[in-house]
PDB file of C-alpha atoms and ligand atoms in Angstrom:
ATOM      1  CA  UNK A   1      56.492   5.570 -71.353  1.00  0.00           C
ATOM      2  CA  UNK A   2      55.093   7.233 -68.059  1.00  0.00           C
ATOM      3  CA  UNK A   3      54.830   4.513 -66.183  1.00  0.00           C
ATOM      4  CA  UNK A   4      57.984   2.578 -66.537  1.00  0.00           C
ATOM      5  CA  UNK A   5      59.432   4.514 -63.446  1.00  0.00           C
ATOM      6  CA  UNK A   6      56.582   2.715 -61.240  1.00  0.00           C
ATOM      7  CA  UNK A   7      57.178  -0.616 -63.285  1.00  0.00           C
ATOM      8  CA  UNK A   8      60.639  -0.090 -61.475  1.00  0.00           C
ATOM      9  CA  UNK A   9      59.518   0.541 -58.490  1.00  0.00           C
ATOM     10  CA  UNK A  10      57.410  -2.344 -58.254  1.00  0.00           C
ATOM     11  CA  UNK A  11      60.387  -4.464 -59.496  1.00  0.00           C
ATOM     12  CA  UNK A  12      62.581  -3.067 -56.692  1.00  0.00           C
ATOM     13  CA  UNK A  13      60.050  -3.640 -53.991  1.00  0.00           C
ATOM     14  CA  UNK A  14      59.855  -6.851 -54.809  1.00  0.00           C
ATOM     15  CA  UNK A  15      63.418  -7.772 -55.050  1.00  0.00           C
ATOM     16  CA  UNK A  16      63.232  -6.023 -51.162  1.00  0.00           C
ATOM     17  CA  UNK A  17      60.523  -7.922 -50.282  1.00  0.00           C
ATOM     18  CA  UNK A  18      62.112 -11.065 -51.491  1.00  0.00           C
ATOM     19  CA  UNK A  19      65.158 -10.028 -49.749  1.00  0.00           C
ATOM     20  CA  UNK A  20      63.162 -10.018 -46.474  1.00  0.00           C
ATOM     21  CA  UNK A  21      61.913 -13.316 -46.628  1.00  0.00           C
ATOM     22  CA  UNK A  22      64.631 -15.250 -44.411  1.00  0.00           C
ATOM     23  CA  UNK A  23      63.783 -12.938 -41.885  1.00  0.00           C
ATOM     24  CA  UNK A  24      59.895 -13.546 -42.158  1.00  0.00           C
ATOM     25  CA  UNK A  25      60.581 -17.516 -42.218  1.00  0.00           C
ATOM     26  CA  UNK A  26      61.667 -17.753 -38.779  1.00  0.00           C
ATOM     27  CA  UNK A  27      58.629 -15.243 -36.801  1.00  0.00           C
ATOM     28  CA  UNK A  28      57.741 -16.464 -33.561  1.00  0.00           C
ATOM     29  CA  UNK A  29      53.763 -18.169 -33.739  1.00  0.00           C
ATOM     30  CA  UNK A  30      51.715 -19.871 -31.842  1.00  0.00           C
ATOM     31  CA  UNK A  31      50.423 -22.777 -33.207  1.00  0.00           C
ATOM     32  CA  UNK A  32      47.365 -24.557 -32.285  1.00  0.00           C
ATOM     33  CA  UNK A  33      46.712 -26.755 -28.754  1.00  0.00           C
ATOM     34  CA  UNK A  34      50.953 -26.055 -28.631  1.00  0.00           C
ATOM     35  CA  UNK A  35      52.670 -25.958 -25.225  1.00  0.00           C
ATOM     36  CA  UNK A  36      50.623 -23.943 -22.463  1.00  0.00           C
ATOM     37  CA  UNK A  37      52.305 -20.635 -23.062  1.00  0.00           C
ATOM     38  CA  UNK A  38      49.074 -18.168 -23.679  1.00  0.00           C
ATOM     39  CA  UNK A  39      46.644 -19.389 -21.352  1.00  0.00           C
ATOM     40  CA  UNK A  40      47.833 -21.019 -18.007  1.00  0.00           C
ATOM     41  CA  UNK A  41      47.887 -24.394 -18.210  1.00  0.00           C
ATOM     42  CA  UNK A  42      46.284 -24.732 -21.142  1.00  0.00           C
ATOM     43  CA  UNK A  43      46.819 -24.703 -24.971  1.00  0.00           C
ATOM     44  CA  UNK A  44      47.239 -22.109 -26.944  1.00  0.00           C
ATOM     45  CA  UNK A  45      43.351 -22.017 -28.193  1.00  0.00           C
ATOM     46  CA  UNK A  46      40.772 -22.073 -25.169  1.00  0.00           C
ATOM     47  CA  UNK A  47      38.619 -25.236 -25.655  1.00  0.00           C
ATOM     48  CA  UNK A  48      34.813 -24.114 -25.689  1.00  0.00           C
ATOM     49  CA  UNK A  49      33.294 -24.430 -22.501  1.00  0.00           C
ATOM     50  CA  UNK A  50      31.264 -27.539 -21.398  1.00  0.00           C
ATOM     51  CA  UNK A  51      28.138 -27.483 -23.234  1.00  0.00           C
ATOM     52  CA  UNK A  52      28.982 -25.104 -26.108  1.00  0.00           C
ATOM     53  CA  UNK A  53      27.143 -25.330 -29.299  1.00  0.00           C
ATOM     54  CA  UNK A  54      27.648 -23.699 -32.483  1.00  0.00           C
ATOM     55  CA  UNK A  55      25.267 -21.453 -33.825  1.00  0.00           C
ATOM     56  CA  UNK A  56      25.007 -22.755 -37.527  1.00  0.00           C
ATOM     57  CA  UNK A  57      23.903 -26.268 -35.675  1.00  0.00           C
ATOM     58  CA  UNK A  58      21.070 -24.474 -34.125  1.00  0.00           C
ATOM     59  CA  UNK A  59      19.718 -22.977 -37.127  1.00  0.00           C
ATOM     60  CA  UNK A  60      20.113 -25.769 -38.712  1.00  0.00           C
ATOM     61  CA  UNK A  61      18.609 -27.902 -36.275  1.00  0.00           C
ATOM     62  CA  UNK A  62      15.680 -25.387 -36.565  1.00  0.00           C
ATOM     63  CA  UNK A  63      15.084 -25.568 -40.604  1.00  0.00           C
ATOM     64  CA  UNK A  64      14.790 -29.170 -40.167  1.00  0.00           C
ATOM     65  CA  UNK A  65      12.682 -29.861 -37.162  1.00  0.00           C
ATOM     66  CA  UNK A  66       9.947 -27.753 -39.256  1.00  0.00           C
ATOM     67  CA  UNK A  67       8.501 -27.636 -42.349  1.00  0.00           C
ATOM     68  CA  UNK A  68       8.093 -24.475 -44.558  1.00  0.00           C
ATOM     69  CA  UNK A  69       5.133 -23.719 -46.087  1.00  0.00           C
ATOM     70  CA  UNK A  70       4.890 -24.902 -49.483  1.00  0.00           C
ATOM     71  CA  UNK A  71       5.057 -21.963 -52.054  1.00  0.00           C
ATOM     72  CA  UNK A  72       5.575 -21.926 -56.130  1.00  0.00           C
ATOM     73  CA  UNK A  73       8.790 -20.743 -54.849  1.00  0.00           C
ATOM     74  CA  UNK A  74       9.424 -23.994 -52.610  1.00  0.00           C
ATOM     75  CA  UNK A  75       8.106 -26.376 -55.020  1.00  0.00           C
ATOM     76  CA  UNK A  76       9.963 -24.592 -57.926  1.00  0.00           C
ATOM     77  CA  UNK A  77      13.331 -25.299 -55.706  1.00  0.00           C
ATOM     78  CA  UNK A  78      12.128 -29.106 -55.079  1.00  0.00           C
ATOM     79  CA  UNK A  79      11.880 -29.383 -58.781  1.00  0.00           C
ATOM     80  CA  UNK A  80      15.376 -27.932 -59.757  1.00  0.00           C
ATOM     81  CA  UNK A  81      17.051 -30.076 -56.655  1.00  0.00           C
ATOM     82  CA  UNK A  82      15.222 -33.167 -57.381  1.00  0.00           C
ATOM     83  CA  UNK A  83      16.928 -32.489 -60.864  1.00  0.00           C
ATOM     84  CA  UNK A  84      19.929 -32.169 -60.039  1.00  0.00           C
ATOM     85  CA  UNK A  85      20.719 -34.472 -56.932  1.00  0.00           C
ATOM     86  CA  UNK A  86      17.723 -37.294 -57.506  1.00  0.00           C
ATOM     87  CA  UNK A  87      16.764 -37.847 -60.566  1.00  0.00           C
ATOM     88  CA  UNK A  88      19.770 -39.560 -61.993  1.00  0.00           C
ATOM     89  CA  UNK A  89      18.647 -42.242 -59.681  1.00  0.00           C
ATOM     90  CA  UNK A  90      15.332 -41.822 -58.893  1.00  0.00           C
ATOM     91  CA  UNK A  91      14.148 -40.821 -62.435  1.00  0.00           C
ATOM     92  CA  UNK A  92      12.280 -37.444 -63.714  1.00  0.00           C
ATOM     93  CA  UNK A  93       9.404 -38.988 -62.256  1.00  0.00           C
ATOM     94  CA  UNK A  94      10.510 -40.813 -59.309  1.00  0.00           C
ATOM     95  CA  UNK A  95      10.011 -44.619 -61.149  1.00  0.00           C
ATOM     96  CA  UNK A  96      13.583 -45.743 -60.080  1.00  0.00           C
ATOM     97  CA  UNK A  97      15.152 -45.739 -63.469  1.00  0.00           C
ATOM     98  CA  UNK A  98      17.153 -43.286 -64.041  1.00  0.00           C
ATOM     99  CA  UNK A  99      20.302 -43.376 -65.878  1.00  0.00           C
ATOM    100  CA  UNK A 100      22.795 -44.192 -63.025  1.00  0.00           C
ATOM    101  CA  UNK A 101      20.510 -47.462 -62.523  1.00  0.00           C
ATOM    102  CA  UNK A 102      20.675 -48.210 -66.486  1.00  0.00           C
ATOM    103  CA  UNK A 103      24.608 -48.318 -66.122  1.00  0.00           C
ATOM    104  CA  UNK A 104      24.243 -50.738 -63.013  1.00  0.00           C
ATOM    105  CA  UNK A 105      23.303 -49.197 -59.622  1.00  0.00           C
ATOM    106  CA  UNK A 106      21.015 -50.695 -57.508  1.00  0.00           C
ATOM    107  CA  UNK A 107      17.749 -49.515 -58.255  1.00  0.00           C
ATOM    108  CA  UNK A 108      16.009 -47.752 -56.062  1.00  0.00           C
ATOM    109  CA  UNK A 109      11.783 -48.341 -55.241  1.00  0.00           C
ATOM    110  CA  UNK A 110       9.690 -46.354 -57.083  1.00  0.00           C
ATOM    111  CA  UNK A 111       8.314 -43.554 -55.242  1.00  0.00           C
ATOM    112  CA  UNK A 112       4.940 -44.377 -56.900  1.00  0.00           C
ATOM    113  CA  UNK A 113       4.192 -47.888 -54.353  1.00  0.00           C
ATOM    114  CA  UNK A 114       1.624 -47.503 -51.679  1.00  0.00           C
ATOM    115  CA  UNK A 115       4.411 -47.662 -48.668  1.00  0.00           C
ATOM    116  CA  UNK A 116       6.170 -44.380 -50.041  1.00  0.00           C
ATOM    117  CA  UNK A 117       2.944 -42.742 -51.158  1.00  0.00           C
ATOM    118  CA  UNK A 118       2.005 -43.061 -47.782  1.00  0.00           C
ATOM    119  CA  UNK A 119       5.034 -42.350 -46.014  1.00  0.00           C
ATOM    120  CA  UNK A 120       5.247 -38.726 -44.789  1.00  0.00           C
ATOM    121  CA  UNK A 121       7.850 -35.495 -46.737  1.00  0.00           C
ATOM    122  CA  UNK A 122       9.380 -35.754 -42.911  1.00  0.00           C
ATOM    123  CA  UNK A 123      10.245 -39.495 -44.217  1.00  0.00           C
ATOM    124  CA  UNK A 124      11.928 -38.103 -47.726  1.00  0.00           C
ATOM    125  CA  UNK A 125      13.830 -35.339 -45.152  1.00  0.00           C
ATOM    126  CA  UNK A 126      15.109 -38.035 -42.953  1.00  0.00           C
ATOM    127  CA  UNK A 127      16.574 -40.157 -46.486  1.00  0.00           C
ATOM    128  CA  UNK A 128      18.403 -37.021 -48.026  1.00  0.00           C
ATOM    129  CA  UNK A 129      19.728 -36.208 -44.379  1.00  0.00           C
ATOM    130  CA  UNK A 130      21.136 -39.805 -43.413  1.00  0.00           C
ATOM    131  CA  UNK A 131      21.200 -41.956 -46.142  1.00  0.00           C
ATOM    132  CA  UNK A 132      19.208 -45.145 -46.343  1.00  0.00           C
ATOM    133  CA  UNK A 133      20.765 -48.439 -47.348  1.00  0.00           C
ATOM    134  CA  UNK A 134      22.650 -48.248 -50.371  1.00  0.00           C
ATOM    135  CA  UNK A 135      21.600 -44.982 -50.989  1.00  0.00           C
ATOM    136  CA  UNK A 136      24.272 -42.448 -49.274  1.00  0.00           C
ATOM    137  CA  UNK A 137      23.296 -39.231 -47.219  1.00  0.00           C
ATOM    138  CA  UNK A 138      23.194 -36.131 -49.296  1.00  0.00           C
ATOM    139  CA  UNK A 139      23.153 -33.283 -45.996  1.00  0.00           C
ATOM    140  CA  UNK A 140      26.386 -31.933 -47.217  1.00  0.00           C
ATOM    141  CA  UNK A 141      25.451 -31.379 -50.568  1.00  0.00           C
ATOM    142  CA  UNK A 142      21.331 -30.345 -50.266  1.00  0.00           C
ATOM    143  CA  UNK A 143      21.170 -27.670 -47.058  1.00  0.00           C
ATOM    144  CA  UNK A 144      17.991 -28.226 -44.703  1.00  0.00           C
ATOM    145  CA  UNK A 145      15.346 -25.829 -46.585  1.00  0.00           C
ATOM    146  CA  UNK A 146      16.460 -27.773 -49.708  1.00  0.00           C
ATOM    147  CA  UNK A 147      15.291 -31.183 -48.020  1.00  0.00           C
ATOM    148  CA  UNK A 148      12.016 -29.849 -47.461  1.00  0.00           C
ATOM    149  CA  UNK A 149      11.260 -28.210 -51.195  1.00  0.00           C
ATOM    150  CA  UNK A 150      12.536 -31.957 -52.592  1.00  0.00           C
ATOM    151  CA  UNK A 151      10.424 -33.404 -50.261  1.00  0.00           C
ATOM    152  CA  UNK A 152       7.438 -31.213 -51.937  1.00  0.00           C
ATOM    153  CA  UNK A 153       8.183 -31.604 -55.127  1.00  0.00           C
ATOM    154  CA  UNK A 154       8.447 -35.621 -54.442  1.00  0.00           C
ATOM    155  CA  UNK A 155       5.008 -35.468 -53.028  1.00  0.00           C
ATOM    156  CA  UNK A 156       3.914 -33.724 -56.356  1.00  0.00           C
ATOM    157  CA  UNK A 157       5.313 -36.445 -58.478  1.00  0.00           C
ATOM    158  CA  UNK A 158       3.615 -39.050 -56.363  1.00  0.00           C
ATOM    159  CA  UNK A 159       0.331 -36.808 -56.429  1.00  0.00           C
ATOM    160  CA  UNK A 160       1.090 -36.841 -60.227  1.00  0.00           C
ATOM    161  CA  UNK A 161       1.200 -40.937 -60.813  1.00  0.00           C
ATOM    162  CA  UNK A 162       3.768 -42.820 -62.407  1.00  0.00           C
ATOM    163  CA  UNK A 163       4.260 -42.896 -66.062  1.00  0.00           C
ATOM    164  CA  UNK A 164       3.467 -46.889 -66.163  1.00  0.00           C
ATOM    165  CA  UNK A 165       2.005 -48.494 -63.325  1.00  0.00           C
ATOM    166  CA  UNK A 166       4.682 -48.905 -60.082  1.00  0.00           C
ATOM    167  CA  UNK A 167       5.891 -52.923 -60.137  1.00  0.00           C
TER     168      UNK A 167
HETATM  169  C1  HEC B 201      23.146 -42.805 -56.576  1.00  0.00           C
HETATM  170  C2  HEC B 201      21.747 -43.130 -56.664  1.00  0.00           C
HETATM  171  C3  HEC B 201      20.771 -42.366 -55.794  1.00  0.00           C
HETATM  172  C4  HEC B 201      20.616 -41.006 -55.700  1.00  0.00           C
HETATM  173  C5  HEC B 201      21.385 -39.936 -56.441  1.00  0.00           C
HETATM  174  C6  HEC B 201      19.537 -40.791 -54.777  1.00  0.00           C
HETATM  175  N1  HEC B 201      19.055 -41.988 -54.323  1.00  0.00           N
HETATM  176 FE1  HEC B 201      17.473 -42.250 -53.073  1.00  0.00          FE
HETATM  177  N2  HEC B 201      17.747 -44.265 -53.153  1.00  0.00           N
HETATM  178  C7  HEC B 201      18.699 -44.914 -53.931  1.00  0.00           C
HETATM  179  C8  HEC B 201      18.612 -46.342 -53.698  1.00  0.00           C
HETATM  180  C9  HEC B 201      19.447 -47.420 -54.383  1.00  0.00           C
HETATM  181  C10 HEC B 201      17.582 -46.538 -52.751  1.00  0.00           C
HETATM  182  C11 HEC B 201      17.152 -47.850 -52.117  1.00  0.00           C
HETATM  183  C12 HEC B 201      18.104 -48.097 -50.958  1.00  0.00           C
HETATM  184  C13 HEC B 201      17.917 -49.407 -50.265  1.00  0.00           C
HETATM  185  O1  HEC B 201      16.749 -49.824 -50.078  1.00  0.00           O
HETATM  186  O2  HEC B 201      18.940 -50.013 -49.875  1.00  0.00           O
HETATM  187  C14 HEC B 201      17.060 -45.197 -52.463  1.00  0.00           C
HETATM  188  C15 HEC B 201      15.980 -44.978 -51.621  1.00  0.00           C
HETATM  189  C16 HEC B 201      15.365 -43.758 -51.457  1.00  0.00           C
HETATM  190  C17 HEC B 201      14.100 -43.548 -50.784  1.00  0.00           C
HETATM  191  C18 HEC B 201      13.185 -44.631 -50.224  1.00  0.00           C
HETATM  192  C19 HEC B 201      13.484 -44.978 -48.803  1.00  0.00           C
HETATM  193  C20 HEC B 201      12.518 -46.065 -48.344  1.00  0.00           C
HETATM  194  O3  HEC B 201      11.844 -45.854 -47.319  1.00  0.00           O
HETATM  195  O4  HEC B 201      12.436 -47.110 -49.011  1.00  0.00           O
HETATM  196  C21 HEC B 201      13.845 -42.207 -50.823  1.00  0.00           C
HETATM  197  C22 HEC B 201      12.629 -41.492 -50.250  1.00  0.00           C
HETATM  198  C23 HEC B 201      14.946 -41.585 -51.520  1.00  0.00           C
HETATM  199  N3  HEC B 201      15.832 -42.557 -51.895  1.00  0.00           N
HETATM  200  C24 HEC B 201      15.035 -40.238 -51.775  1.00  0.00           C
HETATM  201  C25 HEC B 201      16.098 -39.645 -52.491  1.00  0.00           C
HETATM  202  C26 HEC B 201      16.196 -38.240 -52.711  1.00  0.00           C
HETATM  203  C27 HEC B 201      15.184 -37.208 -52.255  1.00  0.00           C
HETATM  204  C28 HEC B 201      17.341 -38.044 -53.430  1.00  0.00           C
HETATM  205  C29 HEC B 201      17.941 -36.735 -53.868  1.00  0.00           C
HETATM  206  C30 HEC B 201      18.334 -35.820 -52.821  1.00  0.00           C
HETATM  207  C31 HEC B 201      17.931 -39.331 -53.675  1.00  0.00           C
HETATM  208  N4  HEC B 201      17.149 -40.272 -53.062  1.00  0.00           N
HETATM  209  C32 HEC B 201      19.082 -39.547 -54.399  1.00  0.00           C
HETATM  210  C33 HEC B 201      19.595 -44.333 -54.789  1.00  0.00           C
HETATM  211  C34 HEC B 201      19.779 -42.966 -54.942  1.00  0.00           C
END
């Protein structure tokens, strides 16, 4: 067996390297916003300065103010989201009966009265992003681009008619 020497090797080194580990236990650190050691007078991480914003809020700010053109590609996306993160409520369609409703949640309007038909994708956006009533927000699960294509493909299903006429 050739490599039963290195087998031993790496056996040894770590026995060693378990051997060392009292002595990496007790390192000196600096731990977070601990006593003003690094920078004078001041924790050990600088806070931002006044009026610092993080880039990802930006962009993300940016994907929602405005709407991307619809594509196949956009309204493909819609389709797949809606799928995924609407319909158990909403329904393939968007009727309010889907199977989360059957087993007793609140049911939601259909997407198919006049109000919603009329009310703008911006509107649909503004719902996935904060929530509305019962319904919870879904911006940490569907990212700003992904708003908009649901918002498309809503429109579609609304363009589309319901299956039976909306109550
Ligand atoms: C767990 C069930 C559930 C899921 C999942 C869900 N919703 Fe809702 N939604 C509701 C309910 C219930 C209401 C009605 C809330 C109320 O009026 O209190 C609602 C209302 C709405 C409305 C109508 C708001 C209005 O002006 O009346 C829109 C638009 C909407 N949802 C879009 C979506 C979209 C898009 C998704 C997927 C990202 C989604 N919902 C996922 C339950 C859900």
């Amino acid at each position: 067996m050739r490599c039963l020497p290195s087998l031993l090797l790496a056996v040894a080194a770590g026995t060693l390297a378990a051997g060392c580990d009292l002595s990496m236990k007790n390192q000196p650190r600096n731990d977070r916003m601990e006593s003003p050691t690094l920078w004078p007078g001041g924790p050990q991480r600088a806070p931002p300065p006044a009026g610092t914003v993080a880039f990802e809020d930006i962009a993300r700010d940016r994907a929602l103010a405005y709407a991307p053109p619809i594509t196949a590609a956009l309204l493909e996306r819609g389709q797949q989201r809606y799928a995924i993160y609407c319909s158990v409520c909403h329904g393939e369609r968007g009727e309010g009966d889907g199977i989360v409703v059957r087993h007793g949640f609140p049911a939601p309007p259909s997407y198919h009265t006049e109000r919603l038909r009329d009310a703008p994708p911006r509107h649909i956006v503004d719902v996935i992003t904060d929530g509305y009533g019962v319904m919870y927000s879904y911006a940490d699960r569907v990212p700003p681009t992904d708003r908009w294509a649901i918002a498309a493909y809503v429109k579609t299903l609304q363009v589309a008619g319901p299956e039976r006429e909306a109550r």
